[in-house]
Coordinates of C-alpha atoms in Angstrom, one line a residue:
X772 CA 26.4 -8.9 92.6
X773 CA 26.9 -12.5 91.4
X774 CA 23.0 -12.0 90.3
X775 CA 23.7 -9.2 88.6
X776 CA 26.6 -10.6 86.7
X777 CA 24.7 -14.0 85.8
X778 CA 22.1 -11.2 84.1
X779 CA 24.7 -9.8 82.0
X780 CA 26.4 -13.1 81.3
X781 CA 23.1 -15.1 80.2
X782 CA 22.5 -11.4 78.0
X783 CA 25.9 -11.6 76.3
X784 CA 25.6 -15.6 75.6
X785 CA 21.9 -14.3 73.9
X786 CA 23.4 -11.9 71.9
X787 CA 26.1 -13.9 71.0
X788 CA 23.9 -16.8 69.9
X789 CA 21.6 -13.9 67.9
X790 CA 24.7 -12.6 66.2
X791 CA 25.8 -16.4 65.2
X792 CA 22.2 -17.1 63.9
X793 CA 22.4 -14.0 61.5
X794 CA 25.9 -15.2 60.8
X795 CA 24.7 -18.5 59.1
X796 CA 21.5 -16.8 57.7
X797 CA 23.9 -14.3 55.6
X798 CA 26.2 -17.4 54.6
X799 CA 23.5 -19.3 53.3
X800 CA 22.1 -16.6 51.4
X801 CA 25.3 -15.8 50.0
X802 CA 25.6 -19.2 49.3
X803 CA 22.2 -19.1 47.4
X804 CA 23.0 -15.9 45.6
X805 CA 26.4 -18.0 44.4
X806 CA 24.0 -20.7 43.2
X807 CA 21.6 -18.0 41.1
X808 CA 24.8 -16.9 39.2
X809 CA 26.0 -20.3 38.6
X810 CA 22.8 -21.8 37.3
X811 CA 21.8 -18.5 35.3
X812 CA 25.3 -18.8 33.5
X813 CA 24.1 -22.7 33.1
X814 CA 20.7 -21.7 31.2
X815 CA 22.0 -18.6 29.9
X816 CA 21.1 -19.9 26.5
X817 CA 17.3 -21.3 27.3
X818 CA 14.7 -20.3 25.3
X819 CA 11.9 -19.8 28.7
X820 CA 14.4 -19.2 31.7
X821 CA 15.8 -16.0 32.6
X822 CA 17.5 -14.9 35.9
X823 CA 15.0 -13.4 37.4
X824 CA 13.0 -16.4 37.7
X825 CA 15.9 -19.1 38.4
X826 CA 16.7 -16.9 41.3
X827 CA 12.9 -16.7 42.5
X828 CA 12.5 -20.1 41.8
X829 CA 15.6 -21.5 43.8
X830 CA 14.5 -18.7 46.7
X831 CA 10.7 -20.8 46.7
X832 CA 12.7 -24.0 46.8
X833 CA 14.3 -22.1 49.8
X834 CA 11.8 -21.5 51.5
X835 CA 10.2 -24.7 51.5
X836 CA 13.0 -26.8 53.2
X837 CA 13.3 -24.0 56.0
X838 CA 9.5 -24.3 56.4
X839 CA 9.9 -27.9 56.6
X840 CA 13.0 -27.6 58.8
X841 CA 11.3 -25.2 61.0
X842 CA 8.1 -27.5 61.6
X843 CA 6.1 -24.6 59.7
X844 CA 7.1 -21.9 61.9
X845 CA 9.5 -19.8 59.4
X846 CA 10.1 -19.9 55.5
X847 CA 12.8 -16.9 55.5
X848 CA 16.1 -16.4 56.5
X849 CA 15.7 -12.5 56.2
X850 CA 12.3 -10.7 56.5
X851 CA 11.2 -8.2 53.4
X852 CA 11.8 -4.5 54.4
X853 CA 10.4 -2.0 51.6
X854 CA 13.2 0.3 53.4
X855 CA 16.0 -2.4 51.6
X856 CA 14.6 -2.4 49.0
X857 CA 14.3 1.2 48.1
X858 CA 17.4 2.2 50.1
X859 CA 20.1 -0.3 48.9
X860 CA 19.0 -2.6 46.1
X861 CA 17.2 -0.3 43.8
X862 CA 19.3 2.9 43.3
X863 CA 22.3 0.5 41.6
X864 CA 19.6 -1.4 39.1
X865 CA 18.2 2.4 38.5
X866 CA 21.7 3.9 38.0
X867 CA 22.8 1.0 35.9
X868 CA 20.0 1.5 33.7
X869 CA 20.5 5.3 32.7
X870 CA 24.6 5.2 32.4
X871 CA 24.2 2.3 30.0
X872 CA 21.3 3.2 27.9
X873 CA 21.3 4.0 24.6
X874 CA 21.0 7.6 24.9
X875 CA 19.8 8.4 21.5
X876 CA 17.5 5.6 20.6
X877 CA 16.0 6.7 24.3
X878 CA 15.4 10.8 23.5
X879 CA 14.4 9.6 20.1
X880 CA 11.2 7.9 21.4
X881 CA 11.2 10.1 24.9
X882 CA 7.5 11.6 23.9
X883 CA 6.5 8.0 23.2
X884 CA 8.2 6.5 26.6
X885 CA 6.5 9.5 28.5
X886 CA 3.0 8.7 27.6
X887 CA 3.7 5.4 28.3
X888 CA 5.5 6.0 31.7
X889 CA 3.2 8.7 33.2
X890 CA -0.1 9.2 31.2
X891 CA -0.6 5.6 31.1
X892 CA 0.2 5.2 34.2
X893 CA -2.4 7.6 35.1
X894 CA -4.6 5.5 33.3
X895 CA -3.9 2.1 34.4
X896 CA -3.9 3.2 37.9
X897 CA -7.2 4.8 37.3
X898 CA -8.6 1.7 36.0
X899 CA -7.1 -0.5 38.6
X900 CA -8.5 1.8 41.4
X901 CA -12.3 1.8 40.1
X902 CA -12.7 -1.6 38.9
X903 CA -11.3 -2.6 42.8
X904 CA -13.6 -0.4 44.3
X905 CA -16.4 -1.9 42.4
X906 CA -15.8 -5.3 43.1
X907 CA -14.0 -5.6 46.5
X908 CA -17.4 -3.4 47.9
X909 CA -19.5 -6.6 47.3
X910 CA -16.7 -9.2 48.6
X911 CA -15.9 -10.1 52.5
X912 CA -12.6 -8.5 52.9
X913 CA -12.8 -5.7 55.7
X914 CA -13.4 -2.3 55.5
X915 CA -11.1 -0.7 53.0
X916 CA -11.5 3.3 52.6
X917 CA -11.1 5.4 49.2
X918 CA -7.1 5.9 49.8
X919 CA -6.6 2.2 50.2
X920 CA -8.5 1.7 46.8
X921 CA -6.0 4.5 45.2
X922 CA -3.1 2.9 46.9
X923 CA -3.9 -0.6 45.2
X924 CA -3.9 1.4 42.1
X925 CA -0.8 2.9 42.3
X926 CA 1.0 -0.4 43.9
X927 CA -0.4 -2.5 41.1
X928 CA 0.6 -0.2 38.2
X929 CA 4.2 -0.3 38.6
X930 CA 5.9 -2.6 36.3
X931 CA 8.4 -4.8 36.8
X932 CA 11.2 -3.6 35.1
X933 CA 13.8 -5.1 36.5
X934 CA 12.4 -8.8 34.9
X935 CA 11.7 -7.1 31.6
X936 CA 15.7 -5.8 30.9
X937 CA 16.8 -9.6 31.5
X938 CA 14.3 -10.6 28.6
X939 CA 14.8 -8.2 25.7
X940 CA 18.0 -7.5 24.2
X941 CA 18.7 -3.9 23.2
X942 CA 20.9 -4.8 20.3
X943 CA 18.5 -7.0 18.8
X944 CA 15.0 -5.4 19.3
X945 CA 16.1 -1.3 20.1
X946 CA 12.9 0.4 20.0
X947 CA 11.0 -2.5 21.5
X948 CA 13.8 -2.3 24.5
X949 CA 13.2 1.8 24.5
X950 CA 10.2 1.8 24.9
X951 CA 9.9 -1.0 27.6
X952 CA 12.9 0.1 29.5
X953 CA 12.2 3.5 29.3
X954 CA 8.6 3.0 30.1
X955 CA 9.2 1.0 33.1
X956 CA 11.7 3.8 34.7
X957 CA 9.3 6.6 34.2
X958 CA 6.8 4.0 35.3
X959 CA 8.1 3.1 38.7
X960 CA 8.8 6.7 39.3
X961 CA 5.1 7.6 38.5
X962 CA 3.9 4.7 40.5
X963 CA 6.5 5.7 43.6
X964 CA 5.2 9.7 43.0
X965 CA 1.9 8.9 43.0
X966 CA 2.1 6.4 45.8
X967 CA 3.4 9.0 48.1
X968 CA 1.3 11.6 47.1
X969 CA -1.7 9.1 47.6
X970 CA -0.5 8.6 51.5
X971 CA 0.5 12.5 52.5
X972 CA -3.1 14.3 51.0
X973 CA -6.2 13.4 52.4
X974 CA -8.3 11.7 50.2
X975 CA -11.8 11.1 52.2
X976 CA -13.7 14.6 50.9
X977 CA -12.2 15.2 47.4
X978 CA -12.8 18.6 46.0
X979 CA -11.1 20.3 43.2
X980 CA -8.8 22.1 45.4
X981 CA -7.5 18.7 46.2
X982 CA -7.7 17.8 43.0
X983 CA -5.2 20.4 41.7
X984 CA -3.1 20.1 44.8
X985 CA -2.5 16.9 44.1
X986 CA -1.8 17.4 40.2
X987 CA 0.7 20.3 41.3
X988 CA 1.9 18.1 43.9
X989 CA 2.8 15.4 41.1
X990 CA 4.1 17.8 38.6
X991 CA 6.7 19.1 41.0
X992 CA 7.5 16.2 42.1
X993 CA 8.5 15.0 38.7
X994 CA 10.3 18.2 37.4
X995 CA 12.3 18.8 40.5
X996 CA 13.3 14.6 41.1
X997 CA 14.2 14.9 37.6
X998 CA 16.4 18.8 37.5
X999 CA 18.1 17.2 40.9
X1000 CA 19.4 14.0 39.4
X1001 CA 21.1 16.5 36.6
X1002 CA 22.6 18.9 38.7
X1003 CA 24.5 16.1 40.6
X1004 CA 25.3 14.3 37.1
X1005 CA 26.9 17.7 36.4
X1006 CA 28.4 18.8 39.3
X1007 CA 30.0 15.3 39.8
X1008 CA 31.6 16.1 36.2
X1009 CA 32.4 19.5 37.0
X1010 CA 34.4 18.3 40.6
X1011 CA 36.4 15.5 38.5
X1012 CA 37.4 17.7 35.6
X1013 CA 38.8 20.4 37.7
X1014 CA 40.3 18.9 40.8
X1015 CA 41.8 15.9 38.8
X1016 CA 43.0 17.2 35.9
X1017 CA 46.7 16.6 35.9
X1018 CA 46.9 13.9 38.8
X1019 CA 44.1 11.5 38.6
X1020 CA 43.5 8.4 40.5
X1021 CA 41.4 5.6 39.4
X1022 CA 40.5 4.9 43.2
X1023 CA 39.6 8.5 43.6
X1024 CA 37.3 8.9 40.7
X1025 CA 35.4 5.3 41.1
X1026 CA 34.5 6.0 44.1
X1027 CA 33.4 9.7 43.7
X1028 CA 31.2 8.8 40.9
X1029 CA 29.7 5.6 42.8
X1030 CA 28.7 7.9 45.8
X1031 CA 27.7 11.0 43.9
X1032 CA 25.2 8.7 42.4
X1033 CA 24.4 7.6 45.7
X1034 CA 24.1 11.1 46.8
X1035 CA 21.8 11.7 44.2
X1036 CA 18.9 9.6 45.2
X1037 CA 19.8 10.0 48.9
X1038 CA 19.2 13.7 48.4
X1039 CA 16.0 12.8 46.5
X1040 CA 14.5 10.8 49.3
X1041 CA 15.8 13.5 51.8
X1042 CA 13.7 16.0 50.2
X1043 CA 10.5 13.6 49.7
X1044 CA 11.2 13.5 45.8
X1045 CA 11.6 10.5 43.4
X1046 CA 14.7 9.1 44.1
X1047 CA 13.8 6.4 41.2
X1048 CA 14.2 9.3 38.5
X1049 CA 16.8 11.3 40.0
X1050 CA 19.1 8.0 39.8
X1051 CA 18.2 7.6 36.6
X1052 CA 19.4 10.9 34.9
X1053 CA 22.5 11.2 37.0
X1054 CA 23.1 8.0 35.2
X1055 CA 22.4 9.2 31.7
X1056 CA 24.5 12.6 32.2
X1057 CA 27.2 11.1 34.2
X1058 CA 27.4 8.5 31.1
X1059 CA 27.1 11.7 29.1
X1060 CA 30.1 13.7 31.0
X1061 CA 31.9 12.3 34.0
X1062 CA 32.7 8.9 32.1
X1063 CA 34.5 11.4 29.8
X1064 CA 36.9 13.0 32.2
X1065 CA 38.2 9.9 33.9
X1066 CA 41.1 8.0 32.8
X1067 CA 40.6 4.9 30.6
X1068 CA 40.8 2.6 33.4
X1069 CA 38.7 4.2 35.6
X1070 CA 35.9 3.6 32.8
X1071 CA 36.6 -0.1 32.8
X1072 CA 36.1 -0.1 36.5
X1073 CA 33.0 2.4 36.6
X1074 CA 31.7 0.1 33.6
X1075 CA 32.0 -3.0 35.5
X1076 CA 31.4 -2.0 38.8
X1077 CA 28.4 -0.2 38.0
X1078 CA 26.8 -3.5 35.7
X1079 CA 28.0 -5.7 38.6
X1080 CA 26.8 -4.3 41.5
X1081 CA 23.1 -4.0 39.7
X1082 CA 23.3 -7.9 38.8
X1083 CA 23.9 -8.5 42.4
X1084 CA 21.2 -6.4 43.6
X1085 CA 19.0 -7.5 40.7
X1086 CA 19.4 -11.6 42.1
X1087 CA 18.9 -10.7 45.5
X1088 CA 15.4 -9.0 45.2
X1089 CA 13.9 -12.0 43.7
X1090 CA 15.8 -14.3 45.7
X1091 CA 14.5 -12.2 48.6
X1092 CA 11.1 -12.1 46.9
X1093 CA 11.0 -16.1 46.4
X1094 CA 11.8 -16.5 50.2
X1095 CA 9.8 -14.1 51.8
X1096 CA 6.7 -14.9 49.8
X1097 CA 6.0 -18.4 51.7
X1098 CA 6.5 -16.8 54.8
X1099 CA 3.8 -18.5 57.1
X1100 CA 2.6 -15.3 59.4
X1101 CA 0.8 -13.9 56.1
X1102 CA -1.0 -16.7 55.3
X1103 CA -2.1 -17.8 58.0
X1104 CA -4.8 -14.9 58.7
X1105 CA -6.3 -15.8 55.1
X1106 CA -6.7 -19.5 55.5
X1107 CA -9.6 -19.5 56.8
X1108 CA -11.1 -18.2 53.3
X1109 CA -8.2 -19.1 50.8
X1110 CA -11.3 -18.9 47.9
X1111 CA -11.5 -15.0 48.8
X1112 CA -8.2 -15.0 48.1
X1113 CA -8.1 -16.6 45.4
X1114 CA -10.9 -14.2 43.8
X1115 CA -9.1 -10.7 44.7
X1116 CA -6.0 -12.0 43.1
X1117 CA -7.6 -13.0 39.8
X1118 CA -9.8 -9.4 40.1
X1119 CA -6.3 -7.6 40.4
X1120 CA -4.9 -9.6 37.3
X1121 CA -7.4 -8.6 35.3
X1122 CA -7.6 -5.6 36.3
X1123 CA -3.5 -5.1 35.3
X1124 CA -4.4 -6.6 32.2
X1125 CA -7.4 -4.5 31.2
X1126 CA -5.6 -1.4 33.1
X1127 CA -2.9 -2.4 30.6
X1128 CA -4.2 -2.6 27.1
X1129 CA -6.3 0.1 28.2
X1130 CA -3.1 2.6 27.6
X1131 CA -0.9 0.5 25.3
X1132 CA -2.4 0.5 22.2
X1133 CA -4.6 3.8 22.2
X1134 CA -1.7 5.6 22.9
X1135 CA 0.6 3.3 20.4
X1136 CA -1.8 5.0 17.5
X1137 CA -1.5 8.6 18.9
X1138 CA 2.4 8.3 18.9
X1139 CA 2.3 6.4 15.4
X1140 CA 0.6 9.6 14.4
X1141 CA 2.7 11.8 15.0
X1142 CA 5.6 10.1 13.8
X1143 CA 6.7 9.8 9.8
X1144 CA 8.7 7.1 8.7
X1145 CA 7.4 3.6 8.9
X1146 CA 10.9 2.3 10.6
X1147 CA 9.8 4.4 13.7
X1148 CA 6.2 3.7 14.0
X1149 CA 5.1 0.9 16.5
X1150 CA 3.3 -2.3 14.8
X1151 CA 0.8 -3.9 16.4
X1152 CA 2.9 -6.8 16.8
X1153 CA 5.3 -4.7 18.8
X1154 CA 2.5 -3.1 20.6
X1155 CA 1.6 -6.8 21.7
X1156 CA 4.8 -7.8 23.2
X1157 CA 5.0 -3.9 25.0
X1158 CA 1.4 -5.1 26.8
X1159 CA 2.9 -8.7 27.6
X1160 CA 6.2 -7.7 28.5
X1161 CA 4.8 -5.0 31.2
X1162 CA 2.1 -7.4 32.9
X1163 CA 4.8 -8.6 34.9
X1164 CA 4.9 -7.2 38.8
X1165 CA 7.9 -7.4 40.9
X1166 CA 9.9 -6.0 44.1
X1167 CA 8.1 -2.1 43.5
X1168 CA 4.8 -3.5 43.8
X1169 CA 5.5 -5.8 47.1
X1170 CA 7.5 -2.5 49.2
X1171 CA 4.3 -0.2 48.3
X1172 CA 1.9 -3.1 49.6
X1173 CA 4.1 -3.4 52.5
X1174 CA 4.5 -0.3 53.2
X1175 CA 0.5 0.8 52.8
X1176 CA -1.0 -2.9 54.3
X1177 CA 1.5 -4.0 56.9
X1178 CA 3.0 -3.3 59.8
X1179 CA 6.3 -4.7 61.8
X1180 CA 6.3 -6.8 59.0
X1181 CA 2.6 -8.3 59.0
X1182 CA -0.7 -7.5 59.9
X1183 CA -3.3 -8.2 62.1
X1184 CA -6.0 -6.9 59.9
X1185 CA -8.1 -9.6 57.5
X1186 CA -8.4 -7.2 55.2
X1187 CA -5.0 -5.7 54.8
X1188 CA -3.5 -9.3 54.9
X1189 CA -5.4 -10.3 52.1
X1190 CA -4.0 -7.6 49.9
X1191 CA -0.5 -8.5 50.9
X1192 CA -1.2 -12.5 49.9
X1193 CA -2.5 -10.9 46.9
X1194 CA 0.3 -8.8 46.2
X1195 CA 2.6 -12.3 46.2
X1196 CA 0.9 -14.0 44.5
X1197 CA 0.5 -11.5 41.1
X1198 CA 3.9 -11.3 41.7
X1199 CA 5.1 -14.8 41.6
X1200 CA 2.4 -15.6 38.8
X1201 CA 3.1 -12.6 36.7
X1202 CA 6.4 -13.1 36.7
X1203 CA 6.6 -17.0 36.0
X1204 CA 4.1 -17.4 33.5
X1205 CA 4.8 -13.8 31.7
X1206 CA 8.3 -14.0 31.9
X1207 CA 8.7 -17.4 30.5
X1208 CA 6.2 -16.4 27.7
X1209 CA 7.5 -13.3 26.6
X1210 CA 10.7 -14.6 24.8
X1211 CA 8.8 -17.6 22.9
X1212 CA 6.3 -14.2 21.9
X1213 CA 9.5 -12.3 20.9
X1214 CA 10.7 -15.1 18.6
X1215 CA 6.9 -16.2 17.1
X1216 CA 6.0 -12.7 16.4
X1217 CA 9.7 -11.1 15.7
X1218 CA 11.2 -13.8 13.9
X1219 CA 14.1 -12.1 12.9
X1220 CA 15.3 -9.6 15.2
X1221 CA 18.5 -9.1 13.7
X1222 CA 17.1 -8.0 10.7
X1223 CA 14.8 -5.9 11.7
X1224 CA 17.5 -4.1 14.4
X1225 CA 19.7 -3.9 11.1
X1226 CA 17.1 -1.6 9.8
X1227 CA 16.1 0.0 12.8
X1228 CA 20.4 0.9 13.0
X1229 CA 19.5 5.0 12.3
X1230 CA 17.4 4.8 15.6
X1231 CA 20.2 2.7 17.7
X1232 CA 22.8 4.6 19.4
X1233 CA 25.8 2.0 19.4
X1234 CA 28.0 4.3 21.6
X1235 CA 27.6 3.6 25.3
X1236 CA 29.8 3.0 28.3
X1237 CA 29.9 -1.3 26.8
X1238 CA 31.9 0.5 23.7
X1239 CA 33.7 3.2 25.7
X1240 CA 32.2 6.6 23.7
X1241 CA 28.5 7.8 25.2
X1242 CA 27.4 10.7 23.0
X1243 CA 23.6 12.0 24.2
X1244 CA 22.6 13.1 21.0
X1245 CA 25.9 12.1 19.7
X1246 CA 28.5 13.5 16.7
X1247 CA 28.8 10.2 15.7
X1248 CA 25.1 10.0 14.5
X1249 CA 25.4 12.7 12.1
X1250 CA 25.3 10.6 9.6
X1251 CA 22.1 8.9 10.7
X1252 CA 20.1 12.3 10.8
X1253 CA 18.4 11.7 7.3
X1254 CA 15.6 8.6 8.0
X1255 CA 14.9 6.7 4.7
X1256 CA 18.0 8.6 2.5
X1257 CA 15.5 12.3 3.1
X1258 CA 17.3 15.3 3.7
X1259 CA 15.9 16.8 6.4
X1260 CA 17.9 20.1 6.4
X1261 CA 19.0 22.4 9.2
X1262 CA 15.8 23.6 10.9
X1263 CA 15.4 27.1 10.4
X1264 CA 11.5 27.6 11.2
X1265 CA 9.3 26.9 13.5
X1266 CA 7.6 25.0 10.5
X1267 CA 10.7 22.9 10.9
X1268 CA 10.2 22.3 14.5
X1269 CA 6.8 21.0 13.8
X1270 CA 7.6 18.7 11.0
X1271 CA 11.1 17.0 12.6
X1272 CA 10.5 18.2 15.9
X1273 CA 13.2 15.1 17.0
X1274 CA 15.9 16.3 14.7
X1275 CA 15.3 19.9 15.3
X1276 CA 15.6 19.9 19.1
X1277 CA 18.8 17.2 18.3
X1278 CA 20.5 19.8 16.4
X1279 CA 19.6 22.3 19.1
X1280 CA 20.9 20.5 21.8
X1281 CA 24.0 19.3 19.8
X1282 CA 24.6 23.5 19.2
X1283 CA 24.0 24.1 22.8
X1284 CA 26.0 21.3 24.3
X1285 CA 29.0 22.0 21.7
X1286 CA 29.3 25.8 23.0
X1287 CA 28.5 25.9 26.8
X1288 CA 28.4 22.1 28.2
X1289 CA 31.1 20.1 26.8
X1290 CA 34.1 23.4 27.7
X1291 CA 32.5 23.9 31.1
X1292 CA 31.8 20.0 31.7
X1293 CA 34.0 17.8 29.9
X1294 CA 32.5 14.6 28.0
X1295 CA 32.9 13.2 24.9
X1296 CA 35.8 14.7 23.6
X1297 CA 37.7 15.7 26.8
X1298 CA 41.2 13.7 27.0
X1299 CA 42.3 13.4 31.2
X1300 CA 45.4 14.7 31.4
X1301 CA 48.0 12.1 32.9
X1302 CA 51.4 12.4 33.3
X1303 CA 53.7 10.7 31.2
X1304 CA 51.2 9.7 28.6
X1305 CA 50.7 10.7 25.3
X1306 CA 48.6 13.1 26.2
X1307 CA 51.0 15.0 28.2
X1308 CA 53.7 14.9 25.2
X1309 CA 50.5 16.2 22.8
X1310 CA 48.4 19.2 24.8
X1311 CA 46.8 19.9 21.9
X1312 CA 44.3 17.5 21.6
X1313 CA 42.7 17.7 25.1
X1314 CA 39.3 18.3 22.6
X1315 CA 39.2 16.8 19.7

């Protein structure tokens, strides 16, 4: 008995000293986090640094003491976990994203940001996968089979777009910031898709049956992730115009919208979809509706909460990323050949770059083609920076090398830890270099932004959640319709269509919204109905 009670004593005393070692990893990260926020605010106004890189900077610097501290045994308080990441951290930065963009400067160049996000994607993958193929057959790095070669496609196409929000400014440069935001959203969603697709089909005796299984596959994937992410943007609106109307409460309605968007990519990843997209519309039509029915404080909170919580989230992946990228079990199975190393990692660069340029600019000229005022088409300038500005890799790339080349957190294969080193190190390098070049670029070849996002104002839309009025395709722009002083005219042909297809499916949708969304849903508009307020004295302008 006394045996038996020494057992569970000496077990309680080891769980109580785990639980106080996780205690003081979480404070210190805390503390670290703190220490991201307080120097970003510090060199808020440099012309190289942005947050991103202070906080994977300051998580290297991290990791070096504890390596020293730990006589070279550990480098992170907390181990990388692709399920983190893609559970808890991304959906707010996703979320964020849609309910603050700039709806109609984002539909106005959707074509544009598709080809970008998916067919070039495609492409770059495609690229990335053959040129690996063809060079990692003639180097020593273990026996990697024709789904590992698509993987590394996939894992190395996806942007980092995360980085790239922190460096370009949507007021001063708005189509560059379209198309770079909106590219890397459709982008990680593409990579994500065809990641997963890549894993679940067998891929050693391809045939065209697999072929168009997997096309089908893809398509469905990215229709359905997307129609999901609506229907809970709506039904979230629907719920809060109906069962609050007359007694809201700010508590209430925060937190419904926070976990219907929640609920969105939860039920995305629930049914094997992309929960990446179906964040990212529920942001744009809750922005578009359920911001509209809530009381005027609840859309300070939602706008606050919302930008917060994807700040936080933001600094923590590359604070994570910074940490985790010294850690000492990884490296250890490639030092015997740290040269091999060193020659898939430059292979995969320039692979991202050629994969990269590959897409950019021929499909740049196609969309300038199709487009027919010169305030809309993309220079090559602008083209430039889009290439620069998306070489960066980040937190996407590292889960979908974790999750294809590791296991419990490392690997025992030469071969697969080589690809995780690799994965780091594009990473930290793409990221530094890139992202302390790309707002020196911005200035050299953009001189004056302001200008130039003066002129671009028709394709800005300067209602969002920041300025408390989100139109999609808004009434306020009615004005802005007619590019370069042209009347365009009310489409009334499918001649019309073809010519301004943009404006023609704009008035459409304004038609469409105006008579069947807006009385069923609420939105721009609507006026909450609280008692004792002006609106209660004055019914009659619950729509305006």
């Amino acid at each position: 008995m006394e045996a038996y009670m020494s057992s569970i004593g000496s077990k309680l005393q080891m769980l109580t000293t785990s639980d106080h070692a996780s205690v003081v990893s979480m404070n210190l990260f805390v503390a670290l986090l703190c220490a991201c926020i307080v120097i970003g605010h510090l060199l808020e106004e440099s012309r190289w640094m942005n947050e991103s890189i202070i906080a994977l900077i300051i998580g290297l610097c991290t990791g070096v003491v504890i390596l020293l501290i730990s006589g070279g045994r550990s480098s992170h308080l907390l181990v990388f976990s692709e399920d983190l990441f893609f559970i808890y951290l991304l959906p707010p930065i996703i979320f964020n994203a849609g309910f603050q963009v700039k709806k109609k400067q984002f539909f106005r160049n959707f074509m544009t940001i598709m080809l970008f996000g998916a067919v070039g994607t495609l492409i770059s993958c495609s690229i990335i996968s053959l040129g690996a193929m063809q060079f990692f057959k003639k180097m020593d790095i273990g026996p990697l089979d024709i789904g590992d070669y698509l993987a590394i496609g996939a894992i190395f196409a996806a942007t980092d777009s995360v980085c790239t929000l922190q460096i370009l400014n949507q007021d001063e440069t708005p189509l560059l910031y379209s198309l770079v935001f909106g590219e890397g959203v459709v982008n990680d969603a593409t990579s994500v898709v065809l990641f997963n697709a890549i894993q679940n089909f067998d891929l050693t005796n391809i045939n065209a049956t697999i072929a168009w299984d997997f096309f089908r596959n893809f398509i469905y994937l990215f229709v359905s992730s997307t129609m999901l992410g609506v229907l809970t943007g709506l039904i979230s609106a629907y719920i809060i115009r109906k069962l609050y109307f007359g007694r809201h409460s700010t508590d209430r309605e925060v937190a419904l919208m926070m976990l219907m968007a929640y609920l969105s990519y939860m039920l995305a990843e629930l049914f094997y979809l992309s929960g990446i997209l179906t964040v990212f519309f529920c942001g744009i039509v809750m922005s578009h509706y359920t911001w509209h029915n809530v009381t005027e404080s609840s859309r300070v909170t939602t706008k606050h909460a919302f930008a917060t919580l994807s700040f936080v989230a933001e600094t923590f992946i590359f604070l994570y990323v910074g940490m985790d990228a010294l850690d000492i079990e990884k490296w250890r199975f490639v030092s015997d050949s740290p040269g091999t190393s060193v020659a898939v990692s430059s292979i995969l660069l320039g692979l991202v770059m050629v994969g990269r340029a590959a897409f950019v600019f021929p499909l740049s000229f196609l969309s300038n083609l199709a487009k027919k005022s010169p305030n809309e088409k993309i220079s090559f300038k602008q083209q430039f920076i889009i290439w620069w500005a998306g070489l960066m890799r980040g937190a996407v790339s590292m889960a979908l090398a974790y999750n294809r080349f590791t296991s419990a957190g490392h690997t025992h294969l030469r071969g697969n830890a080589i690809m995780i080193t690799s994965t780091i190190t594009i990473v930290l390098f793409s990221t530094v270099l890139f992202g302390l070049m790309t707002k020196p670029l911005i200035k050299i070849l953009l001189p004056h932004p302001k200008q130039q996002s003066r002129s671009m104002t028709i394709s800005s839309d300067p209602t969002t959640p920041k300025s408390f009025t989100v139109p999609l395709l808004g009434e306020a722009q009615d004005s802005l319709d007619d590019l370069g002083g042209q009347d365009i005219g009310r489409p009334s042909s499918i001649r019309a269509l073809l010519t301004t297809p943009t404006h023609t499916v704009h008035r459409y949708w304004r038609k469409f919204d105006n008579a069947f969304m807006r009385p069923l849903f609420g939105g721009r508009g609507f006026v909450p109905f609280v008692p004792g307020s002006p609106t209660e004295r004055h019914p009659q302008n619950q729509w305006q």
